[in-house]
XYZ file of C-alpha atoms in Angstrom:
461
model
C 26.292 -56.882 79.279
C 25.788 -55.545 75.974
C 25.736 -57.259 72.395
C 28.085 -56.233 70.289
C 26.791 -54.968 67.047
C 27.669 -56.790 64.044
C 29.277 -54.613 61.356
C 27.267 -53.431 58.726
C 27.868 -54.567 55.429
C 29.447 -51.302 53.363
C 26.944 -50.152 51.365
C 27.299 -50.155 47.580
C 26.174 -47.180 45.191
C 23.017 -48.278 43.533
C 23.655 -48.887 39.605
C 22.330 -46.745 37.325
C 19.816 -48.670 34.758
C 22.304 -48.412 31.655
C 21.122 -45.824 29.179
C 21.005 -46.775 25.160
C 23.552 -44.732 22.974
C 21.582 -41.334 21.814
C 22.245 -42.216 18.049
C 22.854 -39.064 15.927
C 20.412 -39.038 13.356
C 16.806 -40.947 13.612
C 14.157 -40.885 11.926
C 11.985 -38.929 13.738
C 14.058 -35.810 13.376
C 13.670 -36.521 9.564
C 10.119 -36.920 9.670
C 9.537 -33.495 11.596
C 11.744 -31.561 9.714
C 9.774 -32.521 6.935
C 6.569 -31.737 8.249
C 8.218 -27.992 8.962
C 9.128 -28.024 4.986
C 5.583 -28.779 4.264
C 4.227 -25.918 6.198
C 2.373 -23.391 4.072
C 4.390 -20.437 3.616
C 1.829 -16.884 3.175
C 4.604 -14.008 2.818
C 8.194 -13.823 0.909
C 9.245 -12.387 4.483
C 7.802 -15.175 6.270
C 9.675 -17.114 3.529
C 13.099 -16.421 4.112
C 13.042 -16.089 7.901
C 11.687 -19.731 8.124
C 14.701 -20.630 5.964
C 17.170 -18.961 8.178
C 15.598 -20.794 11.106
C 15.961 -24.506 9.152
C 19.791 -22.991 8.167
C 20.413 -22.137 11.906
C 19.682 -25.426 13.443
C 21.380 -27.480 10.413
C 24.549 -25.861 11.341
C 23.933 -26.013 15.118
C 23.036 -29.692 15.048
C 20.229 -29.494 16.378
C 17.429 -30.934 14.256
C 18.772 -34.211 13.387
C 20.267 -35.229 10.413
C 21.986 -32.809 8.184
C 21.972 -33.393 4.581
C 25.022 -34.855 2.892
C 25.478 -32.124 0.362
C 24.588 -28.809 3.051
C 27.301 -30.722 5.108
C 29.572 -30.475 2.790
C 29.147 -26.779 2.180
C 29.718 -26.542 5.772
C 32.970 -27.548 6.131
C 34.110 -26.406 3.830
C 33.652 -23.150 5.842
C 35.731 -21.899 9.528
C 34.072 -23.672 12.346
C 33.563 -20.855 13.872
C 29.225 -20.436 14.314
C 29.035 -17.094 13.700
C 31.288 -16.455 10.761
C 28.956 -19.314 9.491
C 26.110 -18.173 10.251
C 26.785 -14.586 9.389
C 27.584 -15.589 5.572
C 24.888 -18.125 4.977
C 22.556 -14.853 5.994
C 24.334 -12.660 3.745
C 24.062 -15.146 0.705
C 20.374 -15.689 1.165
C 19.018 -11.730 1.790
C 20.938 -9.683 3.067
C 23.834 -8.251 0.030
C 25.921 -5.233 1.881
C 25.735 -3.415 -1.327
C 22.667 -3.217 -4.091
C 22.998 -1.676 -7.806
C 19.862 0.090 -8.970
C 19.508 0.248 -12.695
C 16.918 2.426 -14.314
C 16.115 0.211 -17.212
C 15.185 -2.462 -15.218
C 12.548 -0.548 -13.748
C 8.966 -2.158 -13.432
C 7.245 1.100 -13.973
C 7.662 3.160 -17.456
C 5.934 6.306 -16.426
C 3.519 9.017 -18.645
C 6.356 10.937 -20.186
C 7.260 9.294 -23.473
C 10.412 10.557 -24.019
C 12.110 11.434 -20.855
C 11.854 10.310 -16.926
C 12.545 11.472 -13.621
C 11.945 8.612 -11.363
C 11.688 4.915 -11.154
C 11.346 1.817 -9.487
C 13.214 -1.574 -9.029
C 11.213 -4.803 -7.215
C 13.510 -7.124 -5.958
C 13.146 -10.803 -6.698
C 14.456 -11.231 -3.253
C 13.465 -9.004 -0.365
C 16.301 -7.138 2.245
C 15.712 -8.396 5.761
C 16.602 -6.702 8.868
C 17.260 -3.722 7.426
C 19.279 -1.236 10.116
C 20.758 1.710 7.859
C 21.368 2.645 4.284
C 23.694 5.188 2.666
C 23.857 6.225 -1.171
C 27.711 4.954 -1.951
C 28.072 5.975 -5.656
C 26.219 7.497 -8.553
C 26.466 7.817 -12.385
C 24.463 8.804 -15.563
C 24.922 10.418 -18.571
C 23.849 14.122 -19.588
C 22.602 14.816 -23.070
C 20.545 16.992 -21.505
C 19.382 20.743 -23.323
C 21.825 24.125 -21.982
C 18.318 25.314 -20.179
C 16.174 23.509 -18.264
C 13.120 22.579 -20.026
C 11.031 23.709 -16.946
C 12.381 27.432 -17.467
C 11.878 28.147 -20.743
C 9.459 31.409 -20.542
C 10.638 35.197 -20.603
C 7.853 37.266 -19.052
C 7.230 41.059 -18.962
C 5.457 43.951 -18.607
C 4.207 46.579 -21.164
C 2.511 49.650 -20.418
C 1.566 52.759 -22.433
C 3.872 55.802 -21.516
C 1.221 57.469 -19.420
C -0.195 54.608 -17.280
C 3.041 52.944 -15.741
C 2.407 51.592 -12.028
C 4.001 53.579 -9.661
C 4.257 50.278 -7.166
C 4.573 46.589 -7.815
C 1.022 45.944 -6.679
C -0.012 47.805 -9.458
C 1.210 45.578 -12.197
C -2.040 43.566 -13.732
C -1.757 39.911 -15.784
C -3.472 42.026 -18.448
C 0.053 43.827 -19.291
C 2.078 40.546 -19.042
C 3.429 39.156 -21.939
C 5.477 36.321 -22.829
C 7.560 34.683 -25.431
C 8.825 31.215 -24.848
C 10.991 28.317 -26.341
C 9.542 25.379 -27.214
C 10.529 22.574 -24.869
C 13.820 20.114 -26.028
C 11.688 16.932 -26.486
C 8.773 18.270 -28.781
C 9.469 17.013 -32.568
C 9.991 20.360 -35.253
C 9.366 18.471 -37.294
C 5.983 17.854 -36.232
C 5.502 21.932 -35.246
C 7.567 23.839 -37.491
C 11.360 24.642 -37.863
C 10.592 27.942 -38.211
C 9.755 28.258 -34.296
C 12.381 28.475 -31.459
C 13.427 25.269 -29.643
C 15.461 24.416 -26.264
C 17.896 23.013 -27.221
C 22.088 23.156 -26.327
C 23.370 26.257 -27.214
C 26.994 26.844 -27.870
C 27.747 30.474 -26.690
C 25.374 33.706 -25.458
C 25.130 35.034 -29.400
C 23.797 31.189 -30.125
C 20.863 31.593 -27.687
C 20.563 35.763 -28.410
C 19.617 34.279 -32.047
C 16.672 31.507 -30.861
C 15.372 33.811 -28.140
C 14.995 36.393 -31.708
C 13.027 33.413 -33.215
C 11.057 33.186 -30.549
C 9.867 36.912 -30.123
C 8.861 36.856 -33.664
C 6.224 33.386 -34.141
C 5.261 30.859 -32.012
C 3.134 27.932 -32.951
C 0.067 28.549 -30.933
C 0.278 32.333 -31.150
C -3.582 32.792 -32.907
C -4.688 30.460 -29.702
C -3.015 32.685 -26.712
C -5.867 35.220 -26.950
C -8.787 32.738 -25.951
C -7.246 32.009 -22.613
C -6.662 36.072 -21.251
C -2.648 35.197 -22.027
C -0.502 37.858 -24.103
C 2.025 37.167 -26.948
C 2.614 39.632 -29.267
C 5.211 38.903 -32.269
C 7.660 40.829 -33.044
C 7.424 43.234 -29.376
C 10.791 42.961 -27.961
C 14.261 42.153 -29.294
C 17.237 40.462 -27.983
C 21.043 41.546 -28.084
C 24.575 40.344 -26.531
C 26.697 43.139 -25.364
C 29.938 41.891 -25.902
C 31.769 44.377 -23.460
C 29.676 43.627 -20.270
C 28.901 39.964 -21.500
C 25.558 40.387 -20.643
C 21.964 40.045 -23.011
C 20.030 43.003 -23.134
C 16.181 43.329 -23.954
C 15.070 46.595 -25.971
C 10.902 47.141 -26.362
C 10.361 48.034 -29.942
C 6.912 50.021 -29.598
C 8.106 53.657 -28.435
C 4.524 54.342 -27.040
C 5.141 51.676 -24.369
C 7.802 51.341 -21.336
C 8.894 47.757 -20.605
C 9.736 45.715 -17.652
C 11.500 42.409 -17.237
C 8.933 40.552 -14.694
C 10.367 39.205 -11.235
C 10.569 35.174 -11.307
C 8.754 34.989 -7.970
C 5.954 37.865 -9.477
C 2.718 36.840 -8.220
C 1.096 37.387 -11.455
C 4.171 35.140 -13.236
C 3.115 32.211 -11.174
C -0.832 32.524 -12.070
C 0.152 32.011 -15.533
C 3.095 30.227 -15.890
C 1.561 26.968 -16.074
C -0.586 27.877 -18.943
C 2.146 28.190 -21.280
C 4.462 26.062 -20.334
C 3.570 24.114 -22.791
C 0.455 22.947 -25.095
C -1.922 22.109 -22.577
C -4.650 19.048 -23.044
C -7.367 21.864 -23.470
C -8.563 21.678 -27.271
C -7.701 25.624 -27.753
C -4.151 24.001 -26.611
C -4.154 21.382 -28.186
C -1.517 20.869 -31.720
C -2.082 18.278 -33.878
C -0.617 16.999 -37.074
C -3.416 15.633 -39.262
C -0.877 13.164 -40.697
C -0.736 11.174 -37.618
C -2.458 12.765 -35.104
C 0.588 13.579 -32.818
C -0.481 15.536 -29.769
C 1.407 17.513 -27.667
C 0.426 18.439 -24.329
C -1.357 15.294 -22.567
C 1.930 15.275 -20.900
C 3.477 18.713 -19.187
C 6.804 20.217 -20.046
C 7.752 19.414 -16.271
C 6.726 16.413 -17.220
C 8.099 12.719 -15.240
C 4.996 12.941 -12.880
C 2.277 13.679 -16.051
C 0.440 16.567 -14.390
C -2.029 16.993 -16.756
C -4.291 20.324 -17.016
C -7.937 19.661 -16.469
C -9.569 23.212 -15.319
C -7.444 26.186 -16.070
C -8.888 27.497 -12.968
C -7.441 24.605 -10.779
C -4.352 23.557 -12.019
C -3.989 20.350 -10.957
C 0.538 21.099 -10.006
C 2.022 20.298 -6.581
C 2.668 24.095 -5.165
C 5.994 25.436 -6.000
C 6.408 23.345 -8.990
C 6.156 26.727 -11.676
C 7.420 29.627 -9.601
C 10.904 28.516 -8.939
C 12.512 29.350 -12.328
C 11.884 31.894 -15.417
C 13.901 31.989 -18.521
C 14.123 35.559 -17.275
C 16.632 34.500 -14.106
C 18.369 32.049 -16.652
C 19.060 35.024 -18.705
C 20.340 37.277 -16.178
C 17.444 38.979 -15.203
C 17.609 38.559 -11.776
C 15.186 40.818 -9.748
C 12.561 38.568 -7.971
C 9.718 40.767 -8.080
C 7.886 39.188 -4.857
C 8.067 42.887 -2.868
C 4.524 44.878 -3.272
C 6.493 47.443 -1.391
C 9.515 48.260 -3.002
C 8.931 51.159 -5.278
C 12.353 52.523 -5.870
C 13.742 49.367 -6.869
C 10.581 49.059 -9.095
C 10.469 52.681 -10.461
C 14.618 52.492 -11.648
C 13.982 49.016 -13.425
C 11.094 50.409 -16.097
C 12.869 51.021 -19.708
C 12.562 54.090 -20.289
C 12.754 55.007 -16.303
C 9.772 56.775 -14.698
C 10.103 59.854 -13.074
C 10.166 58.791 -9.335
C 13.373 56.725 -10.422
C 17.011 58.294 -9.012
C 18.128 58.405 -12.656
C 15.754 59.667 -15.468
C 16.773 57.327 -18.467
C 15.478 57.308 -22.007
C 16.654 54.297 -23.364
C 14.413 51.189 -24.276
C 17.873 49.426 -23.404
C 16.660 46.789 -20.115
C 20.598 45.092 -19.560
C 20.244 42.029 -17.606
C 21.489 42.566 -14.138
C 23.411 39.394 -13.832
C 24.827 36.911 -16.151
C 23.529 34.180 -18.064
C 23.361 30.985 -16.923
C 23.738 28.232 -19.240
C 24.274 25.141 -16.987
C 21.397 23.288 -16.872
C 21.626 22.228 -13.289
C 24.513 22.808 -10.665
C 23.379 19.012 -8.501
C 20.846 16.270 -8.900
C 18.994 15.574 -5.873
C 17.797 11.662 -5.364
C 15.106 11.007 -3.024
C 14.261 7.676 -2.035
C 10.422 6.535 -0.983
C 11.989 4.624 1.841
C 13.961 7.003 4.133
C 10.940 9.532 4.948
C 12.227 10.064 8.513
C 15.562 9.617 8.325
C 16.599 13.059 6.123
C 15.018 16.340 4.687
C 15.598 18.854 2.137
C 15.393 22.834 3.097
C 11.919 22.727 1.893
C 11.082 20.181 4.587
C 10.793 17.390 1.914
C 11.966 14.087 3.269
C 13.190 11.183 1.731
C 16.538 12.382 0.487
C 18.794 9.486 -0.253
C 22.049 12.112 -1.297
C 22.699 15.330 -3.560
C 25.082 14.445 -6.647
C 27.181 17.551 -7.748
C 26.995 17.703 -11.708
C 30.700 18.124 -11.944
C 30.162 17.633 -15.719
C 28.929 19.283 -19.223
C 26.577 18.694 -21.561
C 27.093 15.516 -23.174
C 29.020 13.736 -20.315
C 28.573 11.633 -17.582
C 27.675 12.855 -13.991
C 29.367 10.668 -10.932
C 29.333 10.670 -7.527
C 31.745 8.829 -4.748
C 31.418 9.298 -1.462
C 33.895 10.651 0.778
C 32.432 10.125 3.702
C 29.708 7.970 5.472
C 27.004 9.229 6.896
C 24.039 6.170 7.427
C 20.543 6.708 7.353
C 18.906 4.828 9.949
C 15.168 5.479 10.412
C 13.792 3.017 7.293
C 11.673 0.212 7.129
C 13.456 -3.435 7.959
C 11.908 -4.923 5.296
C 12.311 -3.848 1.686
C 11.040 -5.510 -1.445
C 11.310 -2.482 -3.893
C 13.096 1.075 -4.251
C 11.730 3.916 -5.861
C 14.256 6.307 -6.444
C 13.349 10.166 -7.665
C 15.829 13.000 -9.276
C 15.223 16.221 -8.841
C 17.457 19.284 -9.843
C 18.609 22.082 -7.996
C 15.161 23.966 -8.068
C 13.503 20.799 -6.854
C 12.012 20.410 -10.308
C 12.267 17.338 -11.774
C 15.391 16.112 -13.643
C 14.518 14.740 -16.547
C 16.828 12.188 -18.172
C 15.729 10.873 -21.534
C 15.233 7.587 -22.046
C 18.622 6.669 -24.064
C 20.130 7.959 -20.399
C 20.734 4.894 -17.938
C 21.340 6.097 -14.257
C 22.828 3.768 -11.603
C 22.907 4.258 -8.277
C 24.846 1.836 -5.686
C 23.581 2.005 -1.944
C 25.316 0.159 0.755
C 22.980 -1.821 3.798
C 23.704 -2.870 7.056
C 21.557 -5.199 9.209
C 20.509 -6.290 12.664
């Protein structure tokens, strides 16, 4: 017979040892956020990312004790964690939109007068950088008619029986030149008597100075020494009212003229010579009163390319050919062909005899008209955005291209209509240098008394 079991006793869930209230704030959480703050800090970058870090967990609650007054910031915001932490970012480095002033740039530069370029450090870097886009523009204008860069008129004089039949028979010893002297030099330093850049106020206003200039020029006893050719008094100007276009007439009947090409080989051998008073001695024009010399800095001038071996000049290539007074004037024909003879032969005053027309006249009419706006659009390049744009040159780094919707005198502005981001920069940025260049990709010089201000819009990661 079996025993009946005796029933078990119910079981009863064990009891959990009783845990002691997690209190909020203790002072261990104190004590290693302040070892964190005590942490040597090498880098601004390092910096600021540390401090979003301390920011992030302050909010989040989790690193202990929050201090009174950050608390109260806090709510004072949405609860929301990322509109929080999304603005806290913004306020410490990372502004959607940054003004660049030009005066407050860290870096004067060689030309004393005028500038092309400069650079702003910020006190606080940009973090997690993703794109950039040029948002507005402005500056001023009192800038000369002509382009400082273009003020030489070249050409050729032959004697009546030895005119080149083709263009690779013109020689640098038959090139001559006149030129004006460039906006920023003092007359009063060089002479009033000589012809300046300066802004002219109709075609018979220039006619006049480019008249000045064919008949002195300051350095004119100095030309010789260096194989270049000025000859005073060679070639006049005139204004045809009719066909609104300037005409040049040789004076010396036992020599046939030619307005050189702006893209002439020989042009662009030379042109850098005279441009202005270089830092040779034989170029050299100083005022015994107070020693004022011209030339240590080049007429092209923001970047200081100073001349050290006429042999070797020491310009970037493509700096000198890209503009003559000549193609300001009207005067149009390039002059780059070696192989274009009929062209060639029908542009000599008088004409040759292989020309389609046999013409007498010393009479050379410019075959275009004159230009007298010093630049059509400003291009700004930015030392940050290398890979992320290019110009038709294949020069990258361009930030934007500001049309110069504005005369002499005024103020240039840009808005843009459209966005258009530029994504392949650096994610860090503690400075900005920003460069201007005009529409021949020669520098645009702005003088001093001209602030520019450019406003560039960020986003980040």
């Amino acid at each position: 017979m079996q025993q009946e079991q005796e029933p078990q006793p119910e079981q009863q869930p064990e009891q959990q040892p009783e845990q002691p209230e997690a209190t909020e704030q203790t002072q261990d959480a104190v004590d290693q956020m302040q070892d964190r703050a005590d942490q040597p800090t090498k880098d601004v970058g390092t910096f600021w990312n540390k401090l979003d870090v301390v920011f992030d967990k302050l909010i989040k609650g989790e690193d202990g004790p929050v201090n009174p007054n950050v608390q109260e910031v806090i709510d004072q915001l949405p609860s929301e964690d990322s509109f929080v932490q999304k603005n806290l970012k913004s306020i410490i480095y990372q502004p959607d939109k940054v003004s660049l002033n030009s005066c407050d740039s860290v870096e004067v530069g060689p030309n004393p007068f005028s500038y092309s370029s400069f650079r702003i450090k910020f006190k606080k870097p940009l973090l997690n950088v993703k794109s950039v886009e040029l948002i507005r523009a402005s500056f001023p204008t009192p800038l000369p008619t002509i382009s400082d860069q273009e003020c030489v008129f070249w050409y050729y004089r032959y004697p009546n029986a030895s005119v080149p039949t083709t263009p690779a028979g013109l020689s640098t010893d038959n090139l001559y030149f006149i030129r004006l002297q460039n906006s920023w030099i003092p007359p009063e330093l060089v002479g009033t008597q000589y012809a300046y850049n300066r802004t002219f106020t109709s075609y018979d206003d220039l006619v006049n100075e480019l008249n000045i200039a064919a008949t002195d020029d300051p350095l004119s006893a100095d030309f010789s020494a260096y194989d270049l050719n000025y000859l005073a008094n060679d070639i006049t100007f005139s204004y045809d009212v009719r066909m609104n276009k300037i005409v040049m007439t040789g004076n010396n009947s036992a020599f046939t003229y030619l307005s050189a090409g702006y893209e002439d080989p020989n042009v662009s051998d030379q042109f850098l010579y005279v441009l202005i008073n270089s830092t040779t001695d034989a170029y050299s024009f100083e005022t015994s009163a107070n020693g004022y010399r011209l030339g240590t800095i080049l007429g092209n001038g923001q970047n200081g390319y100073n001349i050290t071996d006429l042999a070797n000049p020491s310009l970037p290539q493509g700096v000198w050919t890209r503009g003559t007074l000549n193609s300001r004037l009207g005067f149009t024909w390039t002059g780059e062909s070696t192989t274009d003879s009929f062209t060639f032969q029908n542009l000599w005053r008088p004409s040759q005899s292989g020309s389609s027309v046999i013409e007498s006249t010393r009479d050379f009419y410019a075959q275009s008209y004159t230009c007298l706006v010093n630049t059509a659009c400003v291009y700004v390049y930015c030392d940050f955005v290398q890979g992320s744009s290019q110009d038709s040159q294949g020069n990258g780094g361009l930030l934007g291209v500001v049309p110069l919707n504005a005369s002499n005198n005024s103020v240039g502005y840009y808005d843009k209509v459209m966005s258009n981001d530029l994504l392949k920069i650096p994610s860090q940025l503690q400075e900005i240098t920003i460069l201007l260049k005009d529409e021949r990709l020669q520098d645009f010089l702005l003088p001093r008394s001209a602030i520019a201000n450019l406003e560039l819009g960020f986003t980040y990661y």
